[in-house]
Each structure stands twice: as structure tokens, then as C-alpha cells.
Amino acid sequence: MKKPTILDVADTAGVAVGTVSRYLNDQRIRKDNRTRIEQAIADLGYRANTLARAMKTERTNTVGYLVPKFDEFNSGILTQLVRSLRARGYSIVTFHHSDEADAINEALESASSRRIDAIILSGTHEVTEKVQELLTGEQPVIIFNNDVPGVETDKVLVNDEAAAQDAVSRMIDFGHTRIGVVTGDLNGSTGQNRLQGYKKAHEQAGLSVDEELVYVGNWGQLDGYTAMDRFLGMENPPSAVFFSNYLMTIGGLDCLSSNGKQVGKDIDLVTFDDPDMFRLIPPGITAIEQPIEQIARHLTEIVLSRLDGTAPDHLAIFASIARSSCAAP
Amino acid sequence: MKKPTILDVADTAGVAVGTVSRYLNDQRIRKDNRTRIEQAIADLGYRANTLARAMKTERTNTVGYLVPKFDEFNSGILTQLVRSLRARGYSIVTFHHSDEADAINEALESASSRRIDAIILSGTHEVTEKVQELLTGEQPVIIFNNDVPGVETDKVLVNDEAAAQDAVSRMIDFGHTRIGVVTGDLNGSTGQNRLQGYKKAHEQAGLSVDEELVYVGNWGQLDGYTAMDRFLGMENPPSAVFFSNYLMTIGGLDCLSSNGKQVGKDIDLVTFDDPDMFRLIPPGITAIEQPIEQIARHLTEIVLSRLDGTAPDHLAIFASIARSSCAAP
DNA sequence: AGCTTAATTGGAAAGGTTTCAAGTTGCTCA
DNA sequence: TGAGCAACTTGAAACCTTTCCAATTAAGCT
């Protein structure tokens, strides 16, 4: 009870394999043959073997999606990608590396061995040997979310610095002068740029940055908690805190509620990312929204045009960022 | 500058292709040949072509993950799956259908055509022709999250009814007698069972269910909002509400805050799922936690044992459920 | 009808791997 | 030393498509 092959179809329809193949692809077929082939396919329940096809055409119609983790942002992107790429016949195979070089290498290895058509790569900043190898390979690589300086390839990024600066400036406009910041890992551009935005905002306002108020975390919930805990314990605590991503914000919120503090009353918060949840927390949180649909659309377009060969040169597109959701007091 | 093939390796190493192949698989190789092969592989940068291999072995080392959407729960599961299956050499290709028959069929079509080894299927309740076809095909199907009655295959489910009953009973114990319920779609077992648990809790306590307090939604945030809005507008509003998933809970919370109501003071909430966020909202929310790691582990085991052929009979495993996080007043 | 040109078709080769039967090597033991 | 045996190697076939060239059929024109 093996799966029928194109040969079975050809036999049943009384034509040559080549003809069936052409039917499957070009569709340029004499009418009588076409109906016979269609009949045969239906009768046999034939389904083309993608593997054999891929082997011949050297196209797997598969895109790899390699991210550090499936958080709300990346899942959102994934959702859109699956939808739009599926519509064009592509499937997505997912990998995640928890910022571990081993995992990245392993994923790339697998992607390469699977002859994936293109790969969307997020969350790496180290250009390991494997990454380099990948970049020089024949499959397009799209760097996404965080920049990897010095690497020439398609990139889809977010203007982290400008958005952070904008948000922090708002805080300053509201009268805050001591603003804490909780950054992510400073090895990556995302962490660097968001911090940079914070600093620029101060600079522009003629404020100096108190290094004591700069907490370097690593994007995790616990980092946010710890940071906030440290801020609260200070003699002269900040009146507002800027978190570089939503997970750390959650940690910070957790810490606040543990200490009986209230957002918007005791302290104000600014945060990158804007999960729906944040709308539930009473005013006092300013959130920076990332345009997920827009980013995903860009990614899709770049992938497709690269694969069509119609892509313009390595183009680095910066998706812009929407404004804050709720205002601080 | 084509990718080197096993033949190139064989040539360079001065052995036959078969030998290289066996090195790649069994590893039972004479030592001198082994070193020569390893050398050649390193020199050429050879990487096995998974496609060709898959074609021969009829194993793609790929598992499909087909869910209705990548929400927090499914993303959590995906994270674990990617990790544990990757460790065993499997990749995961993801699909989502937004509960649309077309999308499901398309995904299954693709999965079948790609000769995926196994498929994890969540969120379908309708057994369409395609689903039926899939079930009778040769790739194992694991039904996950929601039951599809009448279908015989591996299943990994959650004891929705018992957990819901337990949680609602707690509310009743706290003295609530008018408890609203916001269910998901009642076509699926998940929606049905969670509602059933709600009813059972009432039954057991000798309370009758006021049908006015039963709101049938469809898992979305808006449903939660609308439901809560309706409840609040009643002459005799419920003193507590049970939401069948976290998205609807968020909607409900949103509605409450829009109306200036406070959870824990004006009304109590019970909810299925327990995203970290909920810990930030002041007491009054009782959450049912789904043991994501445990579920994912089960899934992995079942997939692997099915593929090893060592699987026991169709086994329906119910992952148990942890208790509520914070208590109601 | 007869001819030319365009459109389809047929059949085989190729793509990179695994597998299998048959052949070879190397080792042990008498 | 040589027989016997286990362990390993070899080379070709097979897996299912697509693609290509030559061969056939259809269509267009006078």
C-alpha cells in the first residue's frame, strides 16, 4: 500500500511521466490528456513527493526561522510569516537558540543540511565561524530584529534608538529627572541602541546620566525584578524607570506589587514592546509598540523577492515604531 | 562551486560511496578509512544532503506542529518541542489554521506532501475528509490539547473538566453563589469540558446554574470584554466570573478597568491558563496552570516512540493540572 | 492537399543518498 | 601456513522527480 508515484499516475492515465510532470508544473497539456491525468490523480490519491522534487529543483520551498525564543513578539511575527509564506507555497521550520552558540550552530547546521531556501536569523550578534559560513553559502540570510554590524546581507530592523529616545524624552518632559534604565544584554545592537536612546534623551535635555541608575540585565523577567528591587532600595530612588523589553517590565511590576508600590502613583514606567496585557495595568506605563504586521510583511517580501531573484541590493529596512499607549501623570 | 556530495568525499578519501555512507550512519568503519573520510569531509566542507537521504530512507526527521494559533500556551509547548526534538535530530515545521477548515486542509496537504514523519494536531474538532485521510495514512498523528471524539489515535489532553470543576468549587466554597462563566467555542471538547466542569461544581454544591450567566464566546479577547460587559449590565450581576482561557480573561479585565471596577473588590475572577502577567494583577484572580513542560515532554515521548515503532497502543494521556495561584477573598 | 512551423509528448538521464549482494581483507586458531 | 570466519568494502540499483532532446502530433497557410 505504498504511496502512488508519478509513474503510477502516468501508467493509469496512459501517458508518459514527463507529461504528468509537466501537468503538475507548467499546465501546458493537451486537454484529453489533462482530464485523464486528473482522473488518475484523483483515483490514486496521488500527492507529489516534495523531496524528490526538491532534490531535482534544488528548492525546498522552506524557510527557516531562527530566533532566541518564542516570546510574544517572535510568536507574533511567526504567525504572520506562516500565513503569508504558506500562501506562496512555503513552509516554515523553526529553531530557537537561547542565545547559546551551540544551539545556533546546531540550528544552522540543520538548516544547511536540509537545504532550506532562506533563513531568517534573529538574536545573534556573535559572528561565529558557522554564521560566517552560512553567510557565504548560497541560501539568503535575513538578519532580523537586531543588527549584526559588519555583516552585509538583508536586514530588517527596528529603530531602537530613536524609539527609546522618544519615549524617554516624554518622561523627561513630564518632569522626571531621575530615570532608571534596565537594559538587555549589551553585546547585541538591540540592547546597545535602546540604552543609547535613553542616553541621547538625557543629553538632549541637558541632563547627565547617573550611572547608578543604569542596570544591565539580560532580557529576562528576573532581571527586571532585581533591577527594580535595587532601585527601590536606593536612598534617592528614580521616579521613573525605562525597561528595554516587556519581560523585564513584568519582572519590575512584580517587584513593585511585592513591595506594595503602585505604578503611576509611586513610580512611572516606560517599556519597549506593548503586549495587550499592559492595557490592564492602571495608567503610568508608557509602552513602545512594535509594528508586528508591518515587520512581518517586510520579512515576507524580502524573502520572496530574494528567492525570485528579483531582490534589489542588500537593503536594510528600518521598520518604524508607533508611539506610547498611555500617558504618564 | 557546487556543494560537495558523498561521491566527492568518497573520491577524495579514496573509498567507495557505500563506505562513506556507512561512516555517516553506522560508524562501523575501519580506522584508517575513518580518518581519511573525516579528513575529506572537513576539507570539502561536506554536509549530507538531507533530501536525498530522506528520499531513500523515507524518513524526513521532521515533525509537523499544527495549532490554531501561536498563543502563549502553544508557543510555550513549541519552545520545549523544538528543544527536545532537535536534540534527537528532528526539526519542526509549524502551521497554524485559525480554526478555518481551508487552512487545516492546506496544512495537512503540505504536511503529507512533505512526507513529514509525524504530526501534532491541535484545535481541530471537525473530522473533515482530509483529516480522516491523514489518520489512515502512514504518518502518526497525535491529537493534542482538545479531544476529537471517535478518533482512534495518540492523544495528549488536559483534564479540563476536573480542573474547571475544582476551580469553580473553590469559588463556591468562598461563598459565591452567582458565578458567571465565559466559555470558548462549544464545538470543541475543550470548551465543552470546561463548561461541564463549571456545571458539575454547581451540581455538586446543590446550586442550580442560571443560564443567563453562561456566555458562549470563541476564545478571543473581545469575547471576554463583551461577556463582562453584559454581566456588569445585569440587574443582579454575578459576584464572580470563570473565564475558559486567558485571552478572554484579559478582555474581561479590560472591561472591568474601563468601568472602574476592581478585581478582588467588586468581583472575583477564575481563569484557565496562567500567564506570568496575572501575578501582577492584585489578588482576586484564581488561575489554573497548565503544566507546559510536562505536556511537552509527553508529546516528545509519544512522537519519538511512535517513530521508533516502540510505541504502546494508542494511549490517551491526560496531563494533570496544577492548582490556582492566588486565592480569592 | 502539401508544406512549414508551433505545440506536445515520450523516454531517458540526472540528482545524492542508502542498501544489498557479492567480494575482499584481516584475524584467529589449529 | 592456511583454513575459516568475521568484519569490512565495493559497486550498482533504487528512491521519485524534473528536464532535455528527439520525435510526434496539431495547427496554419497557400
XYZ file of C-alpha atoms in Angstrom, chain A residues 2-3 47-52 54-55 58 60-62 70 75 78-79 82-83 86 89 91-96 98 106 109-110 112-115 130 133 138 221 246 250 253-254 275-280, chain B residues 2-3 47-52 54-55 58 60-62 70 75 78-79 82-83 86 89 91-96 98 106 109-110 112-115 130 133 138 221 246 250 253-254 275-280:
100
model
C 2.750 2.380 -0.957
C 2.068 5.931 -1.910
C 0.386 13.559 -3.971
C 3.675 14.777 -5.344
C 6.715 13.815 -3.358
C 8.206 17.099 -2.315
C 11.505 15.500 -1.509
C 12.150 14.131 -4.944
C 13.264 19.382 -4.141
C 16.178 17.227 -4.998
C 17.221 22.358 -5.565
C 12.787 23.002 -0.816
C 10.211 25.730 -0.519
C 11.118 26.006 3.090
C 9.311 32.280 21.124
C 5.415 34.375 18.025
C 5.866 33.768 13.232
C 2.105 33.803 12.963
C 3.417 31.215 8.440
C 0.328 32.691 6.942
C 2.194 29.393 3.238
C 3.769 27.549 -1.017
C 6.636 26.104 4.889
C 8.485 27.363 7.901
C 10.754 25.367 10.063
C 11.503 26.853 13.418
C 14.542 26.825 15.594
C 15.405 28.596 18.744
C 18.668 30.539 23.826
C 23.336 23.259 15.523
C 23.881 23.051 10.572
C 20.454 21.564 10.346
C 22.034 23.943 5.799
C 21.749 20.209 5.644
C 18.052 20.474 4.951
C 18.783 22.731 2.031
C 29.260 28.841 11.304
C 29.922 30.061 6.573
C 24.084 30.077 -1.323
C 11.836 38.607 33.880
C 8.371 43.673 28.207
C 6.836 42.331 34.053
C 5.934 45.237 38.004
C 6.089 42.096 40.046
C 1.604 43.315 24.920
C -2.140 43.608 25.247
C -1.810 42.904 28.901
C -0.277 46.233 29.636
C -3.513 47.974 28.913
C -4.914 46.368 32.034
C 28.531 23.172 -6.067
C 28.092 21.592 -2.713
C 27.301 18.225 4.605
C 24.940 15.378 3.935
C 22.012 16.220 1.711
C 19.031 15.562 3.892
C 16.729 15.443 0.930
C 18.469 12.630 -0.826
C 15.098 11.294 3.205
C 14.108 10.078 -0.177
C 11.527 7.581 3.712
C 12.416 13.240 6.856
C 13.181 13.664 10.523
C 10.589 16.344 10.612
C 0.630 30.706 18.442
C 4.362 28.914 21.913
C 6.623 24.783 20.764
C 9.661 26.027 22.621
C 11.881 22.402 19.342
C 14.444 21.845 22.004
C 16.128 18.936 17.942
C 17.715 15.194 15.217
C 13.131 19.632 13.049
C 9.723 21.118 13.477
C 7.670 22.708 10.803
C 4.852 24.845 12.012
C 1.431 25.554 10.674
C -1.492 27.387 12.038
C -7.301 29.896 12.570
C -3.928 23.096 3.228
C -1.830 18.659 2.358
C 1.527 20.271 2.745
C 1.602 14.981 3.637
C 3.366 16.107 0.528
C 6.465 16.897 2.519
C 6.468 13.396 3.889
C -8.633 15.376 4.806
C -7.298 10.669 5.150
C 1.114 6.135 7.382
C -10.143 38.816 23.861
C -6.607 33.679 29.427
C -7.793 39.774 29.557
C -10.164 42.641 32.861
C -10.081 45.327 30.248
C 0.430 33.579 32.155
C 3.040 35.227 34.292
C 1.269 38.508 33.857
C -1.595 37.509 36.031
C 0.589 37.604 39.057
C 0.804 41.341 38.636
